[in-house]
PDB file of C-alpha atoms in Angstrom:
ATOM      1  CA  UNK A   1     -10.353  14.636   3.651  1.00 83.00           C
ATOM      2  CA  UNK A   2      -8.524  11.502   5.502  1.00 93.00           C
ATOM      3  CA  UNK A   3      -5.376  10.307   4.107  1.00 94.00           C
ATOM      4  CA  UNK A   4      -6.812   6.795   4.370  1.00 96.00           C
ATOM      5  CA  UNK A   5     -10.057   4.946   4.875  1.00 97.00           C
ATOM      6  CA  UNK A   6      -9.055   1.502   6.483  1.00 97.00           C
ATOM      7  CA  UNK A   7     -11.790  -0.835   5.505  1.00 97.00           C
ATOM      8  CA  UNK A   8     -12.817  -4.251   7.536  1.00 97.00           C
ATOM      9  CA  UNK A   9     -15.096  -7.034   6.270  1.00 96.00           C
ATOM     10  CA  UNK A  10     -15.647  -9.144   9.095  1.00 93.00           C
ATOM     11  CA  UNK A  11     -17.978 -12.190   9.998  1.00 92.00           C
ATOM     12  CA  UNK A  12     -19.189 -12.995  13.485  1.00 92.00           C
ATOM     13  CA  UNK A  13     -15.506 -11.774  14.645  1.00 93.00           C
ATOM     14  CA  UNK A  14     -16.154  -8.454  17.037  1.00 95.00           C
ATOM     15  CA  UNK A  15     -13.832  -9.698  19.588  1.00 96.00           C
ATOM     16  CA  UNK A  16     -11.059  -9.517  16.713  1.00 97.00           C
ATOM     17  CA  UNK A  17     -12.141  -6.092  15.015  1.00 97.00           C
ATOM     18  CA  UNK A  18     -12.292  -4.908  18.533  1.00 98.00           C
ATOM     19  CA  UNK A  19      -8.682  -5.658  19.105  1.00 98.00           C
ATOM     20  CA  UNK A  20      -7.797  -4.008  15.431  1.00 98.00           C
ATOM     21  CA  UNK A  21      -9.533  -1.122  16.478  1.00 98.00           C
ATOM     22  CA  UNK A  22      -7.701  -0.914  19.692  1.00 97.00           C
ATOM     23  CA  UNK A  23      -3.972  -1.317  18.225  1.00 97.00           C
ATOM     24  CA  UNK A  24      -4.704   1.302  15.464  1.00 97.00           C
ATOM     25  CA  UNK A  25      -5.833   4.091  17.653  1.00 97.00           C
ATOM     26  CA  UNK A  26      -2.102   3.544  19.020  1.00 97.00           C
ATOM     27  CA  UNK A  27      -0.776   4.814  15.631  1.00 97.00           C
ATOM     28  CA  UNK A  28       0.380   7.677  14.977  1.00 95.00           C
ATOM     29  CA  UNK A  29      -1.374   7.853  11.743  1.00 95.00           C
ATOM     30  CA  UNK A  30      -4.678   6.891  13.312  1.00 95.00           C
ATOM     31  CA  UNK A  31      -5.952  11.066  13.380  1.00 95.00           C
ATOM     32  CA  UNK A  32      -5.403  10.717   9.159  1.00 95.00           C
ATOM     33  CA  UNK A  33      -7.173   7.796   9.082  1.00 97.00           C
ATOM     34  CA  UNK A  34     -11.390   6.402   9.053  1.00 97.00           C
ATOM     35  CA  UNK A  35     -11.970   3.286   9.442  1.00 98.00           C
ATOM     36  CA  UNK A  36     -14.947   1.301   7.773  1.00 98.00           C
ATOM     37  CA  UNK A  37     -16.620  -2.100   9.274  1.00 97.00           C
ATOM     38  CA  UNK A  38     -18.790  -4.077   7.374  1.00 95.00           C
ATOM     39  CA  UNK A  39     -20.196  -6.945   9.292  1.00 92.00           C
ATOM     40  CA  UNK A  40     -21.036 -10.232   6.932  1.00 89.00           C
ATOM     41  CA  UNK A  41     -22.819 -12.624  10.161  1.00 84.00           C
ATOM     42  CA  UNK A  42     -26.055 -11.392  11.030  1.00 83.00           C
ATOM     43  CA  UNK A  43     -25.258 -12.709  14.819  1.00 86.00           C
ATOM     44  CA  UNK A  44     -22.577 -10.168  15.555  1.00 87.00           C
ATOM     45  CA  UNK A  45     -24.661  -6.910  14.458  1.00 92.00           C
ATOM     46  CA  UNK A  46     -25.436  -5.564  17.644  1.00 93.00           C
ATOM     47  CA  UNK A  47     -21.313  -6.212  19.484  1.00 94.00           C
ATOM     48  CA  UNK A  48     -19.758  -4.683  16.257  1.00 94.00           C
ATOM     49  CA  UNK A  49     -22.335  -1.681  15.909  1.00 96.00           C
ATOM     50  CA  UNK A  50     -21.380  -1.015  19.700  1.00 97.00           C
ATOM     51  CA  UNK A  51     -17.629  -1.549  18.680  1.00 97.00           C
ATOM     52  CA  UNK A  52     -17.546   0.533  16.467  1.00 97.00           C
ATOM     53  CA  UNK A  53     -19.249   3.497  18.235  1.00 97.00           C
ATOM     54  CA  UNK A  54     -16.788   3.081  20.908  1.00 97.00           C
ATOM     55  CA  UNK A  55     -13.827   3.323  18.564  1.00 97.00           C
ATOM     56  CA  UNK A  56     -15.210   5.980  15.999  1.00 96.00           C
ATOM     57  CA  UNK A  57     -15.499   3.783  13.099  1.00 97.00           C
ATOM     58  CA  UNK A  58     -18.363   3.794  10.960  1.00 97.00           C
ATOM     59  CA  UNK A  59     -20.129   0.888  10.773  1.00 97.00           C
ATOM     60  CA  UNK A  60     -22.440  -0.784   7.758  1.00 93.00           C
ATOM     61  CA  UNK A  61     -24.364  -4.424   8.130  1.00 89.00           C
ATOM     62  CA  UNK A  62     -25.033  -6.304   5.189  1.00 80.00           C
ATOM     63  CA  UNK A  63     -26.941  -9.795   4.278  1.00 80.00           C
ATOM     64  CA  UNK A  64     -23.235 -11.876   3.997  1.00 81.00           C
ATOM     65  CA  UNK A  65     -22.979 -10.656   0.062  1.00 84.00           C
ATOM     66  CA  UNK A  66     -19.393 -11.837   0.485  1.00 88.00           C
ATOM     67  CA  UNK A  67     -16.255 -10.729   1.225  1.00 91.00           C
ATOM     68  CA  UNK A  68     -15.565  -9.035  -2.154  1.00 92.00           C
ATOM     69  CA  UNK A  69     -18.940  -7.241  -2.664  1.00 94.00           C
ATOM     70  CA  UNK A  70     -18.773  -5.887   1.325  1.00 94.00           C
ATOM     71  CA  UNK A  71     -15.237  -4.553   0.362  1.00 95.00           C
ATOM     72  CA  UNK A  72     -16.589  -2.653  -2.344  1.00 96.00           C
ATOM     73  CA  UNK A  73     -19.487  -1.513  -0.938  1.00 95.00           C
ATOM     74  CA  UNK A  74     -17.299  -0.246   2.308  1.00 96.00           C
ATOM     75  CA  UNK A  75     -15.077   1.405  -0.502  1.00 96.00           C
ATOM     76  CA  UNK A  76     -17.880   3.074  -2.206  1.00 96.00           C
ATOM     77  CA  UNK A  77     -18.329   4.967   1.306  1.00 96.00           C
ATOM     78  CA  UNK A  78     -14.630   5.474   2.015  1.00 97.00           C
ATOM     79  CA  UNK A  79     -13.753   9.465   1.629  1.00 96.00           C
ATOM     80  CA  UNK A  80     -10.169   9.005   2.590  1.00 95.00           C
ATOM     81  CA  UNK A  81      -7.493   9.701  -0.719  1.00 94.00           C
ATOM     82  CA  UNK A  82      -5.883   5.711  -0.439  1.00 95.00           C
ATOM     83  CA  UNK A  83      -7.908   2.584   0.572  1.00 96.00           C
ATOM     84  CA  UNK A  84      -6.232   0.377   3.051  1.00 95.00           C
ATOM     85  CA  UNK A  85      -8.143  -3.445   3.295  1.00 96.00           C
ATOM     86  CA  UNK A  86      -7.452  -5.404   6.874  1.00 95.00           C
ATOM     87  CA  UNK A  87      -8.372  -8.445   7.363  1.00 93.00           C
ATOM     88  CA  UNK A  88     -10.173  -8.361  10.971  1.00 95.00           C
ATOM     89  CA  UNK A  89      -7.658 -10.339  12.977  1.00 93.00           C
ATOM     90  CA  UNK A  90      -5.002  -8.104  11.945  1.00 93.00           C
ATOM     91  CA  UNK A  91      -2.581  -6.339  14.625  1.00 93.00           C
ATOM     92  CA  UNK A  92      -0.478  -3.406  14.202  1.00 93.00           C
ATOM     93  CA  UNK A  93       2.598  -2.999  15.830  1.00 90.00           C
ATOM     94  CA  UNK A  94       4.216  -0.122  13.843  1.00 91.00           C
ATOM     95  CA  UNK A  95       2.643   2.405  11.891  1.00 95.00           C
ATOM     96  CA  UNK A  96       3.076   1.224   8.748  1.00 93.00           C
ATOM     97  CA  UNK A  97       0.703   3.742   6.530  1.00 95.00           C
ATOM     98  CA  UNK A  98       2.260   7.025   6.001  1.00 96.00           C
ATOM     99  CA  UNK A  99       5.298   5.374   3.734  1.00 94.00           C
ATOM    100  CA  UNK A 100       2.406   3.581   1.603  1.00 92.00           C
ATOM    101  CA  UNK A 101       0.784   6.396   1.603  1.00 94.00           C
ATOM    102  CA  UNK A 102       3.290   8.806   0.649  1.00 94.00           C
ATOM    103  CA  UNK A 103       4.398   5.683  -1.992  1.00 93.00           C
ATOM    104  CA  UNK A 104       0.924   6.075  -3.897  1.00 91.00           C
ATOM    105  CA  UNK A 105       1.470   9.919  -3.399  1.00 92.00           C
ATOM    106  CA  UNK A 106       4.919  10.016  -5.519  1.00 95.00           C
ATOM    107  CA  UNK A 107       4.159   7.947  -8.223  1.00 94.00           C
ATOM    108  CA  UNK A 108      -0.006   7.899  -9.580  1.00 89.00           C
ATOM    109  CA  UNK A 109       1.013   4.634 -11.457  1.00 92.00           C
ATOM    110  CA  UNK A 110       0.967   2.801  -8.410  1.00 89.00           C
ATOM    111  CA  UNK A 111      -2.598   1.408  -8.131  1.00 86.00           C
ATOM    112  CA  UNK A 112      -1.410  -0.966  -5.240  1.00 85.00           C
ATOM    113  CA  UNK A 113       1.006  -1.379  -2.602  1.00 83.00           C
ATOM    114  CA  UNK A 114       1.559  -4.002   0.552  1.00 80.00           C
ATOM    115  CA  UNK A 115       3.823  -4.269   3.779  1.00 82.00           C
ATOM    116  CA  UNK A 116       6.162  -6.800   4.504  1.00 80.00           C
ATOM    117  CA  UNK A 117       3.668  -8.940   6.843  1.00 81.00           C
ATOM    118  CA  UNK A 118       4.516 -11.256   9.773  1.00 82.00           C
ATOM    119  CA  UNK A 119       3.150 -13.652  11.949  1.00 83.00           C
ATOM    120  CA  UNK A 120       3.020 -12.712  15.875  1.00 82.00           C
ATOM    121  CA  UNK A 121       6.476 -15.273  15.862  1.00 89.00           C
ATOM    122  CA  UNK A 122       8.412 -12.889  13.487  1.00 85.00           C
ATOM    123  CA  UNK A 123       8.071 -14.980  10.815  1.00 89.00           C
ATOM    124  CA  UNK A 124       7.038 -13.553   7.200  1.00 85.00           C
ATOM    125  CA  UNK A 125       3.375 -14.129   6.311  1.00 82.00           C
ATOM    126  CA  UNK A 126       3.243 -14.809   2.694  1.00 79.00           C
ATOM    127  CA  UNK A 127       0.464 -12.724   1.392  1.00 71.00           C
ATOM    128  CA  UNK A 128       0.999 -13.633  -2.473  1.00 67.00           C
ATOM    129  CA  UNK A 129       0.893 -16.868  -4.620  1.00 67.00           C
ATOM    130  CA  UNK A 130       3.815 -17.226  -6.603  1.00 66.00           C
ATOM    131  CA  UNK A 131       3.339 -19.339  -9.852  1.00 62.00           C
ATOM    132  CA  UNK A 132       7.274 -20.359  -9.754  1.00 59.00           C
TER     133      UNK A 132
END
């Protein structure tokens, strides 16, 4: 069993999942990892099936149910012990999985955990809504 199943919802975007694909096979993580591709757009089936392929991800099409539903359907396939979602024009520039991870590992309360994210200037990307 993987460590982690990274999964990928993406829409008419192979030219940014390719790129994804490309900076997490430079991780040091990425022989613990799968990754899973679900393709929303019906015009980018063929370049992300091919992406894929070329990148050892598995790949799944479906009829644009939505972001949400093609997360949980990747999920339902994911056999790796944490679930990692990426957003398709993601880029990693440090391997950032083993301490989340090893986080969910320690302590079985935690049913979710993030990274400090940042925009290609440094700058932090806020990835919550705060109601303050």
């Amino acid at each position: 069993m993987k460590s982690l199943s990274v999964i990928v919802v993406g829409y008419n975007s192979p030219a940014e999942v390719d790129a994804l694909l490309e900076s997490l096979a430079k991780l040091s993580s990425w022989e613990s990892m799968e990754v899973l591709v679900g393709e929303n757009g019906n015009q980018a089936i063929p370049a992300m099936a091919a992406i894929c392929e070329r990148h050892g991800a598995r790949f799944a099409s479906f009829p644009n149910p939505g972001f949400g539903t093609a997360c949980n359907r990747l999920a339902a396939l994911a056999t790796g012990e944490c679930l990692a979602f990426v957003n398709p024009d993601t880029l990693f520039q440090q391997d950032i999985f083993p301490p989340l991870v090893a986080l969910c590992r320690q302590d079985p309360s935690v049913g979710a955990c993030a990274p400090r994210i940042s925009n290609l200037d440094g700058s932090d990307q806020i990835s919550w809504n705060d109601p303050m």
